Tab-separated table of C-alpha atoms in Angstrom:
chain	number	residue	atom	x	y	z
A	115	GLN	CA	58.231	45.053	183.628
A	116	ARG	CA	61.389	46.427	185.241
A	117	TYR	CA	62.726	49.874	185.958
A	118	ILE	CA	66.516	50.315	185.886
A	119	ARG	CA	68.078	53.585	186.960
A	120	PRO	CA	71.026	54.479	184.665
A	121	ALA	CA	74.421	54.416	186.368
A	122	VAL	CA	75.558	57.701	184.778
A	123	ASP	CA	73.266	60.274	183.174
A	124	ASN	CA	71.146	58.358	180.626
A	125	GLU	CA	73.572	55.465	180.145
A	126	LEU	CA	73.341	51.987	181.601
A	127	SER	CA	76.712	50.584	182.610
A	128	GLY	CA	78.125	47.369	181.199
A	129	GLY	CA	77.484	45.767	184.586
A	130	GLN	CA	73.796	46.779	184.528
A	131	ILE	CA	73.376	45.405	181.004
A	132	TRP	CA	75.030	42.130	181.930
A	133	GLN	CA	73.357	41.643	185.342
A	134	ASN	CA	69.887	42.419	183.958
A	135	LYS	CA	70.469	40.256	180.864
A	136	LEU	CA	69.594	43.114	178.533
A	137	ASP	CA	71.905	41.662	175.886
A	138	ALA	CA	69.969	38.397	175.730
A	139	ALA	CA	67.986	39.376	172.627
A	140	ARG	CA	68.410	41.395	169.450
A	141	SER	CA	65.969	43.457	167.420
A	142	ASN	CA	66.060	44.005	163.635
A	143	GLY	CA	69.775	43.215	163.530
A	144	ARG	CA	70.619	46.534	165.196
A	145	GLY	CA	70.635	45.554	168.836
A	146	LEU	CA	68.113	45.217	171.602
A	147	VAL	CA	65.531	48.035	171.803
A	148	TRP	CA	64.323	48.822	175.309
A	149	ARG	CA	60.742	50.076	175.777
A	150	VAL	CA	60.126	52.146	178.883
A	151	ARG	CA	57.101	53.900	180.390
A	152	TRP	CA	57.595	57.585	181.080
A	153	HIS	CA	56.257	58.859	184.408
A	154	VAL	CA	54.863	62.079	182.870
A	155	PRO	CA	52.513	61.666	181.139
A	156	ALA	CA	51.868	58.300	182.736
A	157	THR	CA	50.635	56.529	179.592
A	158	ARG	CA	53.374	57.586	177.165
A	159	GLU	CA	55.680	54.848	175.847
A	160	ALA	CA	58.742	55.280	173.660
A	161	ASP	CA	61.802	53.425	172.350
A	162	VAL	CA	64.612	55.238	174.128
A	163	ALA	CA	67.763	53.141	173.726
A	164	VAL	CA	69.422	50.655	171.416
A	165	LEU	CA	72.090	48.218	172.606
A	166	LEU	CA	74.849	48.262	170.002
A	167	THR	CA	77.486	46.369	171.942
A	168	THR	CA	78.360	45.205	175.430
A	169	GLN	CA	81.203	43.510	177.256
A	170	ASP	CA	81.665	39.986	178.553
A	171	LEU	CA	82.008	40.731	182.259
A	172	ALA	CA	82.247	37.042	183.121
A	173	SER	CA	85.388	36.754	180.994
A	174	PHE	CA	86.861	39.972	182.395
A	175	THR	CA	86.214	38.740	185.935
A	176	LEU	CA	87.839	35.390	185.177
A	177	ARG	CA	90.997	37.008	183.800
A	178	ASP	CA	91.116	39.565	186.601
A	179	ARG	CA	90.539	37.365	189.641
A	180	GLU	CA	91.313	33.771	188.770
A	181	PRO	CA	94.954	33.561	187.553
A	182	PRO	CA	96.861	31.446	190.082
A	183	VAL	CA	99.555	34.087	190.745
A	184	SER	CA	98.740	37.768	191.221
A	185	ASP	CA	100.358	40.825	192.771
A	186	GLY	CA	98.080	43.592	193.983
A	187	GLU	CA	100.868	45.627	195.598
A	188	ASN	CA	102.657	46.952	192.546
A	189	GLY	CA	100.037	48.721	190.468
A	190	LEU	CA	98.895	45.731	188.432
A	191	LEU	CA	97.504	46.853	185.086
A	192	PRO	CA	93.687	46.389	184.997
A	193	VAL	CA	92.524	43.688	182.562
A	194	LYS	CA	90.354	46.024	180.465
A	195	LEU	CA	93.191	48.491	180.190
A	196	ALA	CA	95.691	45.792	179.230
A	197	GLN	CA	93.330	44.616	176.478
A	198	THR	CA	92.912	48.183	175.203
A	199	LEU	CA	96.659	48.786	175.118
A	200	VAL	CA	97.321	45.582	173.194
A	201	ASN	CA	94.713	46.634	170.627
A	202	ILE	CA	96.325	50.069	170.284
A	203	ALA	CA	99.828	48.608	169.982
A	204	ALA	CA	99.081	45.707	167.652
A	205	GLY	CA	95.879	46.566	165.834
A	206	GLN	CA	97.353	48.073	162.676
A	207	TYR	CA	99.877	45.305	162.008
A	208	LYS	CA	99.322	41.895	160.452
A	209	GLN	CA	99.864	39.155	163.039
A	210	PRO	CA	102.615	40.890	165.040
A	211	MET	CA	104.316	39.387	168.033
A	212	VAL	CA	103.488	41.383	171.164
A	213	VAL	CA	106.460	41.821	173.500
A	214	ASP	CA	106.345	43.001	177.109
A	215	PRO	CA	109.873	43.569	178.479
A	216	PHE	CA	108.458	44.277	181.974
A	217	CYS	CA	105.883	41.505	181.892
A	218	GLY	CA	105.297	41.160	185.646
A	219	ASN	CA	102.868	38.282	186.110
A	220	GLY	CA	101.896	38.184	182.449
A	221	ARG	CA	98.705	40.225	182.214
A	222	VAL	CA	99.598	41.940	178.924
A	223	LEU	CA	100.860	38.632	177.513
A	224	ILE	CA	97.603	36.838	178.315
A	225	GLU	CA	95.540	39.620	176.744
A	226	ALA	CA	97.719	39.520	173.620
A	227	ALA	CA	97.424	35.730	173.336
A	228	ARG	CA	93.666	35.906	173.874
A	229	LEU	CA	93.417	38.348	170.966
A	230	GLY	CA	95.366	35.959	168.744
A	231	PHE	CA	98.842	37.486	168.909
A	232	ARG	CA	101.945	35.514	169.753
A	233	ALA	CA	103.207	36.912	173.077
A	234	PHE	CA	106.689	37.054	174.561
A	235	GLY	CA	107.899	38.666	177.755
A	236	THR	CA	110.966	39.219	179.899
A	237	GLU	CA	111.384	39.957	183.585
A	238	VAL	CA	114.469	40.516	185.680
A	239	GLN	CA	113.160	38.559	188.688
A	240	PRO	CA	113.112	34.738	188.312
A	241	GLN	CA	110.031	34.428	190.547
A	242	ASN	CA	108.107	36.635	188.123
A	243	ILE	CA	109.023	34.372	185.208
A	244	ALA	CA	107.732	31.417	187.202
A	245	ALA	CA	104.510	33.372	187.816
A	246	VAL	CA	104.146	34.238	184.109
A	247	LEU	CA	104.569	30.634	183.047
A	248	GLU	CA	102.103	29.395	185.669
A	249	ASN	CA	99.519	31.992	184.664
A	250	ALA	CA	100.093	31.254	180.972
A	251	ALA	CA	99.533	27.531	181.567
A	252	TRP	CA	96.321	28.351	183.459
A	253	TRP	CA	95.080	30.556	180.607
A	254	LYS	CA	95.855	27.853	178.035
A	255	GLU	CA	93.557	25.543	179.995
A	256	GLN	CA	90.814	28.188	179.920
A	257	SER	CA	91.316	29.037	176.241
A	258	PRO	CA	93.180	26.334	174.288
A	259	GLU	CA	92.779	28.278	171.024
A	260	SER	CA	94.800	31.253	172.319
A	261	ALA	CA	98.152	32.096	170.744
A	262	PRO	CA	101.354	30.876	172.462
A	263	ILE	CA	102.989	32.723	175.359
A	264	GLY	CA	106.711	32.641	176.119
A	265	ALA	CA	108.850	34.341	178.749
A	266	VAL	CA	112.481	34.320	179.870
A	267	GLN	CA	114.471	35.988	182.602
A	268	SER	CA	116.291	39.066	181.315
A	269	ASP	CA	116.865	42.705	182.250
A	270	ALA	CA	114.934	44.961	179.835
A	271	THR	CA	117.626	47.633	180.199
A	272	ASN	CA	120.382	45.238	179.078
A	273	PRO	CA	121.109	44.936	175.328
A	274	ILE	CA	121.136	41.168	175.667
A	275	THR	CA	117.333	41.345	175.842
A	276	LEU	CA	117.236	42.564	172.238
A	277	ARG	CA	119.413	39.628	171.194
A	278	ILE	CA	117.012	37.293	172.984
A	279	LEU	CA	114.170	38.950	171.098
A	280	GLY	CA	115.969	38.326	167.809
A	281	SER	CA	116.392	34.656	168.712
A	282	GLN	CA	112.604	34.190	168.748
A	283	ASN	CA	112.671	33.996	164.928
A	284	HIS	CA	109.386	35.809	164.468
A	285	ARG	CA	109.024	36.535	160.767
A	286	GLY	CA	106.485	39.348	161.047
A	287	SER	CA	106.348	42.678	162.811
A	288	ILE	CA	107.011	43.081	166.516
A	289	VAL	CA	105.262	45.571	168.785
A	290	VAL	CA	106.182	46.353	172.370
A	291	CYS	CA	103.405	46.937	174.888
A	292	THR	CA	104.757	47.483	178.374
A	293	GLU	CA	104.375	49.130	181.746
A	294	PRO	CA	107.681	49.517	183.619
A	295	TRP	CA	107.809	49.934	187.360
A	296	LEU	CA	105.600	52.774	188.611
A	297	GLY	CA	107.735	53.364	191.690
A	298	THR	CA	107.154	52.473	195.321
A	299	PRO	CA	103.371	52.118	195.803
A	300	ALA	CA	101.985	55.516	196.800
A	301	ARG	CA	99.664	55.612	199.815
A	302	SER	CA	98.773	59.280	199.440
A	303	ARG	CA	98.849	61.964	196.779
A	304	PHE	CA	101.966	63.926	196.031
A	305	THR	CA	103.552	66.957	197.620
A	306	PRO	CA	106.326	68.749	195.671
A	307	GLU	CA	108.983	67.106	197.839
A	308	LYS	CA	107.476	63.643	197.483
A	309	TYR	CA	107.336	64.137	193.725
A	310	LYS	CA	111.064	64.963	193.573
A	311	VAL	CA	111.953	61.810	195.533
A	312	TRP	CA	109.668	59.680	193.362
A	313	SER	CA	111.117	61.095	190.108
A	314	LYS	CA	114.653	60.215	191.167
A	315	GLU	CA	113.445	56.700	191.960
A	316	VAL	CA	111.828	55.876	188.597
A	317	GLU	CA	113.810	58.045	186.159
A	318	PRO	CA	116.870	55.747	185.791
A	319	LEU	CA	114.746	52.758	184.757
A	320	TYR	CA	112.757	54.589	182.074
A	321	PHE	CA	115.776	56.377	180.640
A	322	ALA	CA	117.853	53.171	180.562
A	323	PHE	CA	115.019	51.349	178.803
A	324	LEU	CA	114.738	54.019	176.108
A	325	ARG	CA	118.496	54.023	175.534
A	326	THR	CA	118.617	50.229	175.279
A	327	TRP	CA	115.703	49.984	172.863
A	328	LYS	CA	116.515	52.982	170.656
A	329	ASP	CA	117.746	50.685	167.873
A	330	SER	CA	115.071	48.034	168.353
A	331	ASP	CA	113.740	48.688	164.857
A	332	LYS	CA	116.694	46.570	163.684
A	333	GLN	CA	114.829	43.644	165.312
A	334	ASN	CA	111.717	44.640	163.333
A	335	VAL	CA	110.089	46.387	166.301
A	336	LYS	CA	107.538	48.674	164.649
A	337	ALA	CA	106.153	50.453	167.695
A	338	ILE	CA	106.584	50.733	171.461
A	339	LEU	CA	103.496	51.501	173.526
A	340	LEU	CA	104.928	52.712	176.815
A	341	THR	CA	103.029	53.404	180.020
A	342	VAL	CA	104.453	56.447	181.818
A	343	PRO	CA	103.306	57.190	185.387
A	344	VAL	CA	101.731	60.572	186.078
A	345	PRO	CA	101.551	61.401	189.812
A	346	ILE	CA	98.573	63.326	191.150
A	347	ALA	CA	98.926	66.210	193.619
A	348	HIS	CA	96.716	66.767	196.657
A	349	ASP	CA	94.693	69.367	194.735
A	350	GLY	CA	93.928	66.823	191.990
A	351	LYS	CA	96.294	68.300	189.399
A	352	THR	CA	98.473	65.925	187.404
A	353	LEU	CA	102.234	66.380	187.705
A	354	THR	CA	103.541	65.928	184.173
A	355	GLY	CA	107.187	66.921	184.521
A	356	PHE	CA	108.475	63.336	184.433
A	357	LEU	CA	106.258	62.495	181.456
A	358	GLU	CA	107.602	65.503	179.580
A	359	HIS	CA	111.191	64.430	180.316
A	360	VAL	CA	110.515	60.909	179.015
A	361	VAL	CA	108.953	62.227	175.800
A	362	ASP	CA	111.748	64.748	175.310
A	363	LEU	CA	114.430	62.073	175.688
A	364	ALA	CA	112.568	59.719	173.344
A	365	GLN	CA	112.336	62.397	170.654
A	366	LYS	CA	116.038	63.231	171.006
A	367	MET	CA	116.733	59.545	170.363
A	368	GLY	CA	114.811	59.687	167.108
A	369	TYR	CA	111.457	58.352	168.258
A	370	HIS	CA	108.224	59.975	167.161
A	371	ALA	CA	105.864	60.186	170.125
A	372	GLN	CA	102.077	60.011	170.027
A	373	ASP	CA	99.885	60.553	173.072
A	374	CYS	CA	97.414	57.644	173.155
A	375	GLY	CA	95.485	58.783	176.209
A	376	ARG	CA	95.517	58.913	179.985
A	377	TYR	CA	93.955	56.785	182.691
A	378	ALA	CA	93.443	57.301	186.413
A	379	ARG	CA	90.866	56.034	188.842
A	380	PRO	CA	89.000	58.762	190.774
A	381	ASP	CA	90.917	58.154	194.008
A	382	ALA	CA	94.282	57.327	192.405
A	383	CYS	CA	97.610	58.680	193.594
A	384	ILE	CA	99.288	57.903	190.263
A	385	GLY	CA	97.695	57.952	186.829
A	386	ARG	CA	99.040	56.573	183.583
A	387	ALA	CA	99.882	58.166	180.256
A	388	PHE	CA	100.204	55.950	177.181
A	389	ILE	CA	102.845	57.007	174.674
A	390	ARG	CA	103.303	55.291	171.315
A	391	LEU	CA	106.867	55.519	170.042
A	392	THR	CA	107.672	54.840	166.387
A	393	ARG	CA	110.110	55.762	163.647
A	394	GLU	CA	107.185	56.811	161.450
A	395	ALA	CA	105.802	60.265	160.567
A	396	ARG	CA	106.114	62.607	163.511
A	397	THR	CA	103.090	63.162	165.724
A	398	SER	CA	103.684	65.469	168.673
A	399	VAL	CA	102.517	64.927	172.223
A	400	ASN	CA	100.382	67.743	173.579
């Protein structure tokens, strides 16, 4: 008999479920039922929880910590978040190719390949392409059944990147899932002056990317899931001016923008907003 204190309110965390092996059995095809003894009255017993699903923390840990080349300085996208974004970007299409024009060390590409989608990325720095290919080769050893990963050196803000994309001869839909540069790593939260300096630093890259990719539907790109940084002020408020400018420019270019959520760790200096851009029926961003 064991007593496990829930991590938050009445919920056990994925880590607690995994570490205590609570997913090791199933009951009546509906998940594991835990029986607990209430303290008051002391003899009362009741079924209080049913495990419907859990996560493979061993696999997440492998993909997070074991790739041969990593970069913790530049806001590397967390594995779970990368997986979620690929699902949002690609889930509604039949066997799309997932493209990351700012692929960094290949985290989004590996998550796409693991989920069965052909993955292709570009990076402007040759050392990053070498890192992507090394990490992709490592992942293929871990999971030989994964879909193929490719990457070439190219500037995502240069139209030649779209021609390279067309040369991949993918017959189905293409979806873009990408996180451009978030700016110089922030060591503290933002003052108004710091926010102005940061905006001037990142704005040219995002605006150039949108202008370059505005006609990407001609390459059969069905959707672009774009991560937009959202700085956090000292009082905890999010500073959304840059996000609003990005969405406004995208809509002026003919994109339809959908807010797919926000993410920020409790102590973060910069959060993330996820914007899905399509040429489909308009959905506004609130």
